[in-house]
Amino acid sequence: MTDPHSGGAVVPPSTIGMLGGGQLGRYALMAARQMGYRTIVLDPDPDAPAGAIADVHLVAPYDDANALDHLASRCDVVTVEFENPSAVSLERLAEHTAVAPSANALAVAQDRRLEKRFLCEQGIPVGPFAVIGAASDLPSADGAVPFPAILKTTAGGYDGKGQLTVCSPGELADAWAELGQVSCVLEQHLDLEREVSVLLARSGSGDVVAYPVTENIHVGGILDVSVVPARVSDAVVVHAVAFATRVAEALEYVGVLAVELFVVEGEVLVNELAPRPHNSGHWTLDAAATDQFAQQIRTVCGLPLGSTLMTAPAAAMANLLGDRWSNAEPDWAAALVDPDVRLHLYGKSRASPGRKMGHLTATGPDVTTALHVVQRARTASETNARAPGAQRARPALRHVDADDATDGVGHGTRPHHDQHLAHDEPGEVAFGPAPDRRSDDASRHSADDE
Ligand code: ADP
Ligand code: MG
């Protein structure tokens, strides 16, 4: 087998496998297909956004042995769009094909306790925290971390899920019970000056390229808007990029890595790691020489890294959450009135509060202008939204059952194939028991909402 991480590149028309079929996987597979690769995605949800893009969609759980073996035997390299595949799954794949990022990198990023320990070992600053693994840890934790604090499950959380704010020892005990008495970290609630992220790519030969630092504004624990370049001092930029690079080098990381950071009283602290492209890097689709998804394909295939230079002086990205669909369909024509605005929708057939359905990007001469333009576009899409049932040629989104999928991979819209599907044959392959047609993002444990 060609090992793209020790010299021999995986070149088109080889086959790239993707664990996880959310929007991050969808864009990565679009980038792969644009470059002439064949693609296979594994995701238990028949309606997964990447399923409509991949040559083959394996509909099976991420730990399904048959599906993993099928993926390994058909793919020249396999990558991930979220951090939660088990180490066992990745090791099984790695026995027969190249896998990037590594199982170890994912193990660190999928467990806040291991992540904090790793960062501390590297001498990278993090905010005050304590680990709670048992009830007996509660008294020492509330001694070590000042209130108010945030209790976070060590595994499985995203978009602020699995987190509770606590203000007293009593609330801490209640919160730990509410989270199911699972392993948690308690973090001091910091007074954030800014949140930023560093997106970088590291090749198997150790080359690292970083994108300009991005500034992120969260609402209710979910990313709302990102602007680039971040409005921070040069010193913050230098520290942020240095910490992210140190993380990538210490993990011998191969792929695209996002590092989320806090700026507190001028100091830079690492919040968490995402071993994959990231929501805060979506602006690269419209304002960077190489977007983060094309970069991911380059790194995992052992190709030279692309330029991370911006193609506009500034860019802003605004997320479109499912809440915006609650009363009426957004008016995309109104959103696109400004020629510097671009629309991205992920092809999800069901909107729900907090679910990431798409985003808007604006470029501009400076951050203030780009931010203003993208927010005005998002507001226009709501202000001019049509009431449900109003005349429209084709609804942008219908509130439908998963069975009524419109994206081409639902029941009856594509042929079902057996496990002996030809290598390049498009379609959907079901393994094992009929999949639970979950369309709830949380149940996917994927990066659907990162
Ligand atoms: P997730 O995995 O859900 O992204 P994060 O730890 O990044 O989890 O938390 C989500 C958001 O919540 C952060 O981007 C930040 O806005 C806020 N947040 C998290 N931890 C803290 C903290 N210790 N102090 C202040 N705000 C925080
Ligand atoms: Mg986060």
Coordinates of C-alpha atoms and ligand atoms in Angstrom, one line a residue:
M1 CA 0.0 0.0 0.0
T2 CA 1.2 3.5 -0.7
D3 CA 1.9 5.4 2.4
P4 CA 1.1 9.1 1.7
H5 CA 2.8 10.1 5.0
S6 CA 6.2 8.7 4.2
G7 CA 6.9 9.9 0.7
G8 CA 4.5 8.3 -1.8
A9 CA 1.6 10.5 -2.5
V10 CA -1.9 9.1 -3.0
V11 CA -2.9 10.7 -6.3
P12 CA -6.1 10.9 -8.3
P13 CA -8.0 8.8 -9.2
S14 CA -7.3 6.9 -5.9
T15 CA -10.1 6.6 -3.4
I16 CA -10.4 8.6 -0.2
G17 CA -12.5 7.4 2.7
M18 CA -14.2 9.7 5.1
L19 CA -15.5 8.8 8.6
G20 CA -18.5 11.0 9.2
G21 CA -20.9 12.6 6.7
G22 CA -21.7 16.0 8.1
Q23 CA -21.0 19.3 6.4
L24 CA -17.3 19.1 7.1
G25 CA -17.1 15.7 5.4
R26 CA -19.3 17.0 2.5
Y27 CA -16.9 19.9 1.7
A28 CA -13.8 17.7 2.0
L29 CA -15.3 15.2 -0.4
M30 CA -16.3 18.1 -2.8
A31 CA -12.6 19.1 -2.7
A32 CA -11.5 15.5 -3.3
R33 CA -13.9 15.1 -6.2
Q34 CA -12.8 18.4 -7.7
M35 CA -9.3 17.0 -7.7
G36 CA -10.4 13.8 -9.4
Y37 CA -10.4 11.4 -6.4
R38 CA -13.0 8.8 -5.8
T39 CA -14.7 9.0 -2.5
I40 CA -16.5 6.8 0.1
V41 CA -18.2 8.1 3.2
L42 CA -19.2 6.1 6.3
D43 CA -22.1 7.5 8.2
P44 CA -25.0 5.8 9.9
D45 CA -27.5 8.5 8.7
P46 CA -28.8 7.8 5.2
D47 CA -29.5 11.5 4.9
A48 CA -26.0 12.6 5.9
P49 CA -24.9 15.8 4.0
A50 CA -21.8 14.1 2.6
G51 CA -23.8 11.1 1.3
A52 CA -25.0 13.2 -1.6
I53 CA -21.4 14.0 -2.6
A54 CA -19.6 10.7 -2.1
D55 CA -19.4 8.1 -4.9
V56 CA -20.4 5.6 -2.2
H57 CA -22.2 6.1 1.1
L58 CA -21.7 3.2 3.6
V59 CA -24.7 3.4 5.9
A60 CA -23.5 1.8 9.1
P61 CA -22.3 2.7 12.6
Y62 CA -18.8 4.0 12.9
D63 CA -17.7 0.9 14.7
D64 CA -19.3 -1.6 12.3
A65 CA -16.5 -4.1 11.6
N66 CA -17.8 -5.1 8.1
A67 CA -18.2 -1.4 7.1
L68 CA -14.7 -0.5 8.4
D69 CA -13.2 -3.5 6.6
H70 CA -15.0 -2.5 3.4
L71 CA -13.7 1.1 3.7
A72 CA -10.2 -0.1 4.4
S73 CA -10.1 -2.4 1.5
R74 CA -11.5 0.2 -1.0
C75 CA -9.7 3.3 0.1
D76 CA -6.1 4.4 -0.4
V77 CA -6.3 6.7 2.6
V78 CA -9.1 7.4 5.2
T79 CA -9.6 10.6 7.1
V80 CA -12.2 11.9 9.5
E81 CA -14.6 14.9 9.9
F82 CA -15.1 14.6 13.6
E83 CA -13.0 13.5 16.6
N84 CA -15.2 10.9 18.1
P85 CA -14.5 7.7 16.1
S86 CA -13.1 5.2 18.6
A87 CA -9.5 4.3 18.6
V88 CA -10.5 0.7 17.9
S89 CA -12.2 1.8 14.7
L90 CA -9.2 3.8 13.6
E91 CA -6.7 1.0 14.4
R92 CA -8.8 -1.5 12.5
L93 CA -8.7 0.8 9.5
A94 CA -5.0 1.5 9.9
E95 CA -4.2 -2.2 9.7
H96 CA -5.1 -2.1 6.0
T97 CA -4.9 1.5 4.8
A98 CA -3.3 4.8 5.6
V99 CA -5.2 6.9 8.2
A100 CA -4.8 10.5 9.1
P101 CA -5.0 12.1 11.5
S102 CA -3.7 9.4 13.8
A103 CA -5.7 7.5 16.4
N104 CA -3.6 9.1 19.1
A105 CA -4.3 12.6 17.9
L106 CA -8.0 11.8 18.0
A107 CA -7.8 10.2 21.4
V108 CA -6.3 13.4 22.8
A109 CA -8.9 15.7 21.2
Q110 CA -11.9 13.6 22.1
D111 CA -11.3 13.7 25.8
R112 CA -11.0 17.0 27.6
R113 CA -9.1 15.4 30.4
L114 CA -6.4 14.0 28.1
E115 CA -6.4 17.2 26.1
K116 CA -5.7 19.4 29.2
R117 CA -3.0 17.0 30.4
F118 CA -1.4 17.0 27.0
L119 CA -1.5 20.8 26.8
C120 CA 0.0 21.2 30.3
E121 CA 2.8 18.7 29.4
Q122 CA 3.6 20.9 26.4
G123 CA 3.8 23.9 28.6
I124 CA 0.9 25.5 26.8
P125 CA -1.3 27.7 29.0
V126 CA -4.9 26.7 29.8
G127 CA -7.3 28.3 32.2
P128 CA -7.7 27.0 35.8
F129 CA -9.4 23.6 35.8
A130 CA -10.0 20.4 37.8
V131 CA -10.9 16.9 36.8
I132 CA -14.0 15.2 38.3
G133 CA -14.0 11.5 37.9
A134 CA -15.8 10.5 41.1
A135 CA -18.0 12.1 43.8
S136 CA -14.9 12.3 46.0
D137 CA -13.3 14.7 43.6
L138 CA -16.0 17.3 44.1
P139 CA -14.7 19.1 47.2
S140 CA -11.2 19.5 45.9
A141 CA -12.5 20.6 42.5
D142 CA -14.5 23.4 44.0
G143 CA -11.5 24.4 46.1
A144 CA -9.2 24.6 43.1
V145 CA -11.5 26.4 40.6
P146 CA -13.1 29.7 41.6
F147 CA -16.9 30.1 40.9
P148 CA -18.5 30.8 38.6
A149 CA -17.3 27.8 36.8
I150 CA -18.3 25.6 33.9
L151 CA -18.7 21.8 34.3
K152 CA -18.0 20.0 31.0
T153 CA -18.3 16.3 30.2
T154 CA -14.9 15.1 29.1
A155 CA -16.3 13.3 26.0
G156 CA -19.0 13.8 23.5
G157 CA -19.8 17.5 23.9
Y158 CA -20.0 20.1 21.1
D159 CA -21.6 23.4 20.5
G160 CA -21.9 24.0 24.2
K161 CA -23.7 20.7 24.8
G162 CA -22.7 18.7 27.8
Q163 CA -21.8 21.9 29.7
L164 CA -23.4 23.6 32.8
T165 CA -22.5 26.8 34.5
V166 CA -22.2 26.5 38.3
C167 CA -21.9 29.1 41.0
S168 CA -21.6 27.2 44.3
P169 CA -20.5 23.8 45.6
G170 CA -24.2 22.8 45.8
E171 CA -24.8 23.7 42.2
L172 CA -21.7 21.8 41.2
A173 CA -22.9 18.6 42.9
D174 CA -26.3 19.0 41.2
A175 CA -24.8 19.7 37.8
W176 CA -22.5 16.7 38.0
A177 CA -25.6 14.6 38.8
E178 CA -27.5 16.2 35.9
L179 CA -24.7 15.3 33.5
G180 CA -25.0 11.7 34.6
Q181 CA -22.0 11.6 37.0
V182 CA -19.7 11.0 34.1
S183 CA -16.1 12.1 33.9
C184 CA -16.0 15.9 33.7
V185 CA -13.7 18.8 33.9
L186 CA -14.5 21.9 35.9
E187 CA -13.2 25.1 34.3
Q188 CA -13.2 28.6 35.8
H189 CA -15.6 30.8 33.8
L190 CA -13.2 33.2 32.3
D191 CA -13.8 36.8 31.3
L192 CA -13.0 36.5 27.6
E193 CA -11.6 39.5 25.8
R194 CA -11.7 37.7 22.5
E195 CA -12.0 34.1 21.2
V196 CA -9.7 33.2 18.3
S197 CA -8.8 30.1 16.4
V198 CA -5.7 29.0 14.6
L199 CA -6.3 26.7 11.6
L200 CA -3.2 25.0 10.3
A201 CA -2.2 22.1 8.1
R202 CA 0.7 19.8 8.8
S203 CA 2.1 17.4 6.2
G204 CA 3.6 13.9 6.9
S205 CA 7.0 15.4 6.2
G206 CA 6.5 18.0 9.0
D207 CA 5.7 21.1 6.9
V208 CA 3.3 23.4 8.6
V209 CA 1.2 26.2 7.1
A210 CA -1.2 28.4 9.2
Y211 CA -4.1 30.5 8.0
P212 CA -4.5 34.0 9.3
V213 CA -5.8 33.9 12.9
T214 CA -9.6 34.0 13.0
E215 CA -11.7 35.8 15.6
N216 CA -14.9 34.0 16.7
I217 CA -18.0 35.3 18.4
H218 CA -20.2 32.6 20.1
V219 CA -23.8 33.0 21.2
G220 CA -25.0 30.4 23.7
G221 CA -21.9 28.3 23.2
I222 CA -22.4 28.0 19.5
L223 CA -20.3 29.9 16.9
D224 CA -22.3 32.8 15.5
V225 CA -19.8 34.8 13.4
S226 CA -16.1 34.6 12.6
V227 CA -14.0 37.5 11.2
V228 CA -10.5 37.4 9.7
P229 CA -8.0 38.8 10.3
A230 CA -8.7 38.7 14.1
R231 CA -8.8 42.0 15.8
V232 CA -6.0 41.2 18.2
S233 CA -2.4 42.4 18.8
D234 CA 0.6 41.0 16.9
A235 CA 1.7 39.4 20.2
V236 CA -1.6 37.5 20.5
V237 CA -1.2 36.3 16.9
V238 CA 2.4 35.2 17.5
H239 CA 1.5 33.2 20.7
A240 CA -1.6 31.7 19.2
V241 CA 0.2 30.4 16.1
A242 CA 3.1 29.2 18.2
F243 CA 0.9 27.2 20.6
A244 CA -1.0 25.6 17.7
T245 CA 2.2 24.7 15.9
R246 CA 3.6 23.2 19.1
V247 CA 0.4 21.1 19.4
A248 CA 0.7 19.8 15.9
E249 CA 4.4 19.0 16.2
A250 CA 4.0 17.3 19.6
L251 CA 1.2 15.1 18.2
E252 CA 3.2 14.5 15.0
Y253 CA -0.1 15.5 13.4
V254 CA -1.0 15.0 9.8
G255 CA -4.0 16.8 8.5
V256 CA -5.8 20.1 9.2
L257 CA -5.9 21.0 12.8
A258 CA -8.0 23.8 14.5
V259 CA -7.0 25.1 17.9
E260 CA -9.5 27.3 19.8
L261 CA -8.0 29.9 22.1
F262 CA -9.2 32.4 24.6
V263 CA -7.6 35.9 25.1
V264 CA -7.9 36.8 28.8
E265 CA -6.3 40.0 30.1
G266 CA -3.9 40.0 27.1
E267 CA -2.8 36.4 27.7
V268 CA -3.5 33.6 25.3
L269 CA -4.9 30.3 26.6
V270 CA -5.8 27.2 24.7
N271 CA -9.5 26.2 25.0
E272 CA -9.7 23.0 22.9
L273 CA -8.4 21.1 19.9
A274 CA -10.3 20.0 16.8
P275 CA -8.4 17.4 14.7
R276 CA -10.1 18.4 11.4
P277 CA -11.4 21.4 9.5
H278 CA -13.5 23.7 11.6
N279 CA -16.5 26.0 11.4
S280 CA -14.3 29.0 12.0
G281 CA -12.4 28.1 8.9
H282 CA -15.3 28.2 6.5
W283 CA -14.3 31.6 5.3
T284 CA -11.4 29.9 3.5
L285 CA -13.9 28.5 1.0
D286 CA -14.4 32.0 -0.3
A287 CA -11.4 34.1 0.7
A288 CA -8.3 31.9 0.8
A289 CA -6.0 30.6 -2.0
T290 CA -6.5 27.1 -0.7
D291 CA -9.6 26.3 1.3
Q292 CA -9.3 24.2 4.5
F293 CA -11.0 21.2 2.9
A294 CA -8.7 21.1 -0.2
Q295 CA -5.8 21.5 2.3
Q296 CA -7.1 18.5 4.3
I297 CA -7.1 16.4 1.1
R298 CA -3.6 17.5 0.3
T299 CA -2.2 16.7 3.7
V300 CA -3.9 13.3 4.1
C301 CA -2.8 12.3 0.5
G302 CA 0.8 13.4 1.0
L303 CA 0.6 16.2 -1.6
P304 CA 2.4 19.5 -1.2
L305 CA 0.5 22.0 1.0
G306 CA -1.4 24.9 -0.6
S307 CA -1.1 28.6 0.0
T308 CA -3.0 29.9 3.0
L309 CA -2.9 33.5 1.8
M310 CA -6.2 35.4 1.8
T311 CA -7.6 36.5 -1.5
A312 CA -9.4 39.5 0.0
P313 CA -8.3 42.0 2.7
A314 CA -10.9 40.7 5.1
A315 CA -13.7 38.2 5.4
A316 CA -16.6 37.5 7.7
M317 CA -18.7 34.3 8.1
A318 CA -22.2 34.1 9.7
N319 CA -23.7 30.8 10.6
L320 CA -27.3 29.9 9.7
L321 CA -28.8 27.9 12.5
G322 CA -32.0 26.0 12.2
D323 CA -33.8 28.5 14.4
R324 CA -34.0 30.8 11.4
W325 CA -36.3 28.3 9.8
S326 CA -38.8 28.3 12.7
N327 CA -41.3 30.8 11.4
A328 CA -40.6 31.0 7.7
E329 CA -38.1 30.1 5.0
P330 CA -35.2 32.5 4.8
D331 CA -35.1 34.5 1.6
W332 CA -31.9 33.7 -0.1
A333 CA -32.3 36.2 -2.9
A334 CA -32.5 39.0 -0.3
A335 CA -29.3 37.6 1.4
L336 CA -27.4 37.8 -1.9
V337 CA -28.3 41.3 -2.9
D338 CA -24.7 42.4 -2.0
P339 CA -22.4 40.9 -4.6
D340 CA -19.7 40.3 -2.0
V341 CA -21.9 37.8 -0.1
R342 CA -21.9 34.1 -0.8
L343 CA -24.4 31.5 0.4
H344 CA -23.6 28.0 1.6
L345 CA -26.3 25.5 2.5
Y346 CA -25.5 22.0 3.6
G347 CA -28.4 20.1 2.1
K348 CA -29.9 19.1 5.4
S349 CA -33.6 18.1 5.1
R350 CA -34.6 19.0 8.6
A351 CA -34.1 22.2 10.5
S352 CA -34.0 22.3 14.3
P353 CA -32.9 24.9 16.9
G354 CA -29.1 25.2 17.1
R355 CA -28.6 22.9 14.0
K356 CA -26.0 24.3 11.6
M357 CA -27.9 24.5 8.2
G358 CA -25.5 26.7 6.3
H359 CA -23.5 29.9 6.4
L360 CA -23.0 33.2 4.6
T361 CA -19.6 34.7 3.8
A362 CA -18.7 38.3 2.9
T363 CA -15.4 39.7 1.8
G364 CA -14.5 43.3 2.1
P365 CA -11.8 45.9 2.4
D366 CA -11.7 45.5 6.2
V367 CA -13.2 43.4 9.0
T368 CA -15.7 46.0 10.1
T369 CA -17.2 46.2 6.6
A370 CA -17.2 42.5 6.0
L371 CA -18.9 41.9 9.3
H372 CA -21.5 44.5 8.6
V373 CA -22.2 43.1 5.1
V374 CA -22.6 39.5 6.3
Q375 CA -24.8 40.4 9.2
R376 CA -27.0 42.7 7.0
A377 CA -27.3 39.8 4.5
R378 CA -28.4 37.4 7.3
T379 CA -30.9 39.9 8.6
A380 CA -32.3 40.5 5.1
S381 CA -32.8 36.8 4.7
E382 CA -35.0 36.8 7.8
T383 CA -36.7 40.1 7.3
N384 CA -37.9 39.2 3.8
A385 CA -38.6 35.6 4.7
R386 CA -41.7 34.1 3.3
A387 CA -44.4 32.5 5.5
P388 CA -44.6 28.7 5.2
G389 CA -46.9 27.8 2.3
A390 CA -46.3 31.1 0.4
Q391 CA -45.7 30.6 -3.3
R392 CA -42.2 29.5 -4.2
A393 CA -41.0 27.5 -7.1
R394 CA -39.2 25.0 -4.9
P395 CA -38.9 25.2 -1.1
A396 CA -35.4 25.8 0.2
L397 CA -36.4 23.5 3.0
R398 CA -39.4 21.5 3.9
H399 CA -40.1 20.2 7.3
V400 CA -40.2 16.6 6.3
D401 CA -39.7 13.2 7.8
A402 CA -36.3 11.7 7.1
D403 CA -38.0 9.3 4.7
D404 CA -39.0 12.2 2.5
A405 CA -35.4 13.1 1.9
T406 CA -34.7 15.5 -1.0
D407 CA -31.0 15.1 -1.3
G408 CA -30.8 12.0 -3.4
V409 CA -29.7 9.4 -0.8
G410 CA -32.9 8.8 1.0
H411 CA -35.1 5.7 0.6
G412 CA -36.0 4.9 -3.0
T413 CA -34.0 7.8 -4.5
R414 CA -30.9 5.8 -5.2
P415 CA -30.3 2.1 -5.7
H416 CA -29.4 0.0 -2.7
H417 CA -26.3 -2.1 -3.4
D418 CA -24.9 -5.0 -1.6
Q419 CA -21.5 -5.2 -0.1
H420 CA -20.0 -6.2 -3.4
L421 CA -20.7 -2.8 -4.9
A422 CA -18.2 -2.0 -7.6
H423 CA -15.4 0.3 -6.6
D424 CA -16.6 3.3 -8.5
E425 CA -20.3 2.7 -8.5
P426 CA -22.3 5.4 -7.0
G427 CA -24.8 4.5 -4.4
E428 CA -25.6 3.7 -0.8
V429 CA -24.5 0.6 0.9
A430 CA -26.3 -0.6 4.0
F431 CA -24.5 -2.9 6.5
G432 CA -25.9 -4.9 9.3
P433 CA -29.2 -4.1 10.9
A434 CA -31.3 -1.3 9.5
P435 CA -29.9 1.9 10.7
D436 CA -31.7 4.0 13.1
R437 CA -32.8 6.9 10.9
R438 CA -31.5 9.5 13.4
S439 CA -31.5 12.9 12.1
D440 CA -30.7 14.6 15.4
D441 CA -27.2 15.9 15.3
A442 CA -26.4 15.2 18.9
S443 CA -27.1 11.5 18.4
R444 CA -24.6 11.4 15.5
H445 CA -21.8 12.2 17.9
S446 CA -20.3 13.8 14.9
A447 CA -18.8 17.2 14.0
D448 CA -22.0 18.0 12.2
D449 CA -22.2 21.1 14.2
E450 CA -18.6 22.1 14.6
Ligands
ADP1 P1 -17.6 22.9 22.5 O1 -16.9 21.6 22.4 O2 -19.0 22.9 22.8 O3 -17.2 23.9 21.4 P2 -16.1 24.7 24.3 O4 -15.3 24.3 25.5 O5 -15.4 25.3 23.1 O6 -17.0 23.5 23.9 O7 -17.2 25.8 24.7 C1 -18.1 26.5 23.8 C2 -18.0 28.0 24.1 O8 -18.4 28.3 25.4 C3 -16.6 28.6 23.9 O9 -16.3 28.8 22.6 C4 -16.7 29.8 24.8 O10 -17.5 30.8 24.1 C5 -17.6 29.3 26.0 N1 -16.7 28.8 27.0 C6 -16.2 27.6 27.2 N2 -15.4 27.5 28.2 C7 -15.4 28.7 28.8 C8 -14.7 29.2 29.9 N3 -13.9 28.5 30.7 N4 -14.8 30.5 30.2 C9 -15.6 31.3 29.4 N5 -16.3 30.9 28.4 C10 -16.2 29.6 28.0
MG2 MG -15.3 24.7 21.1

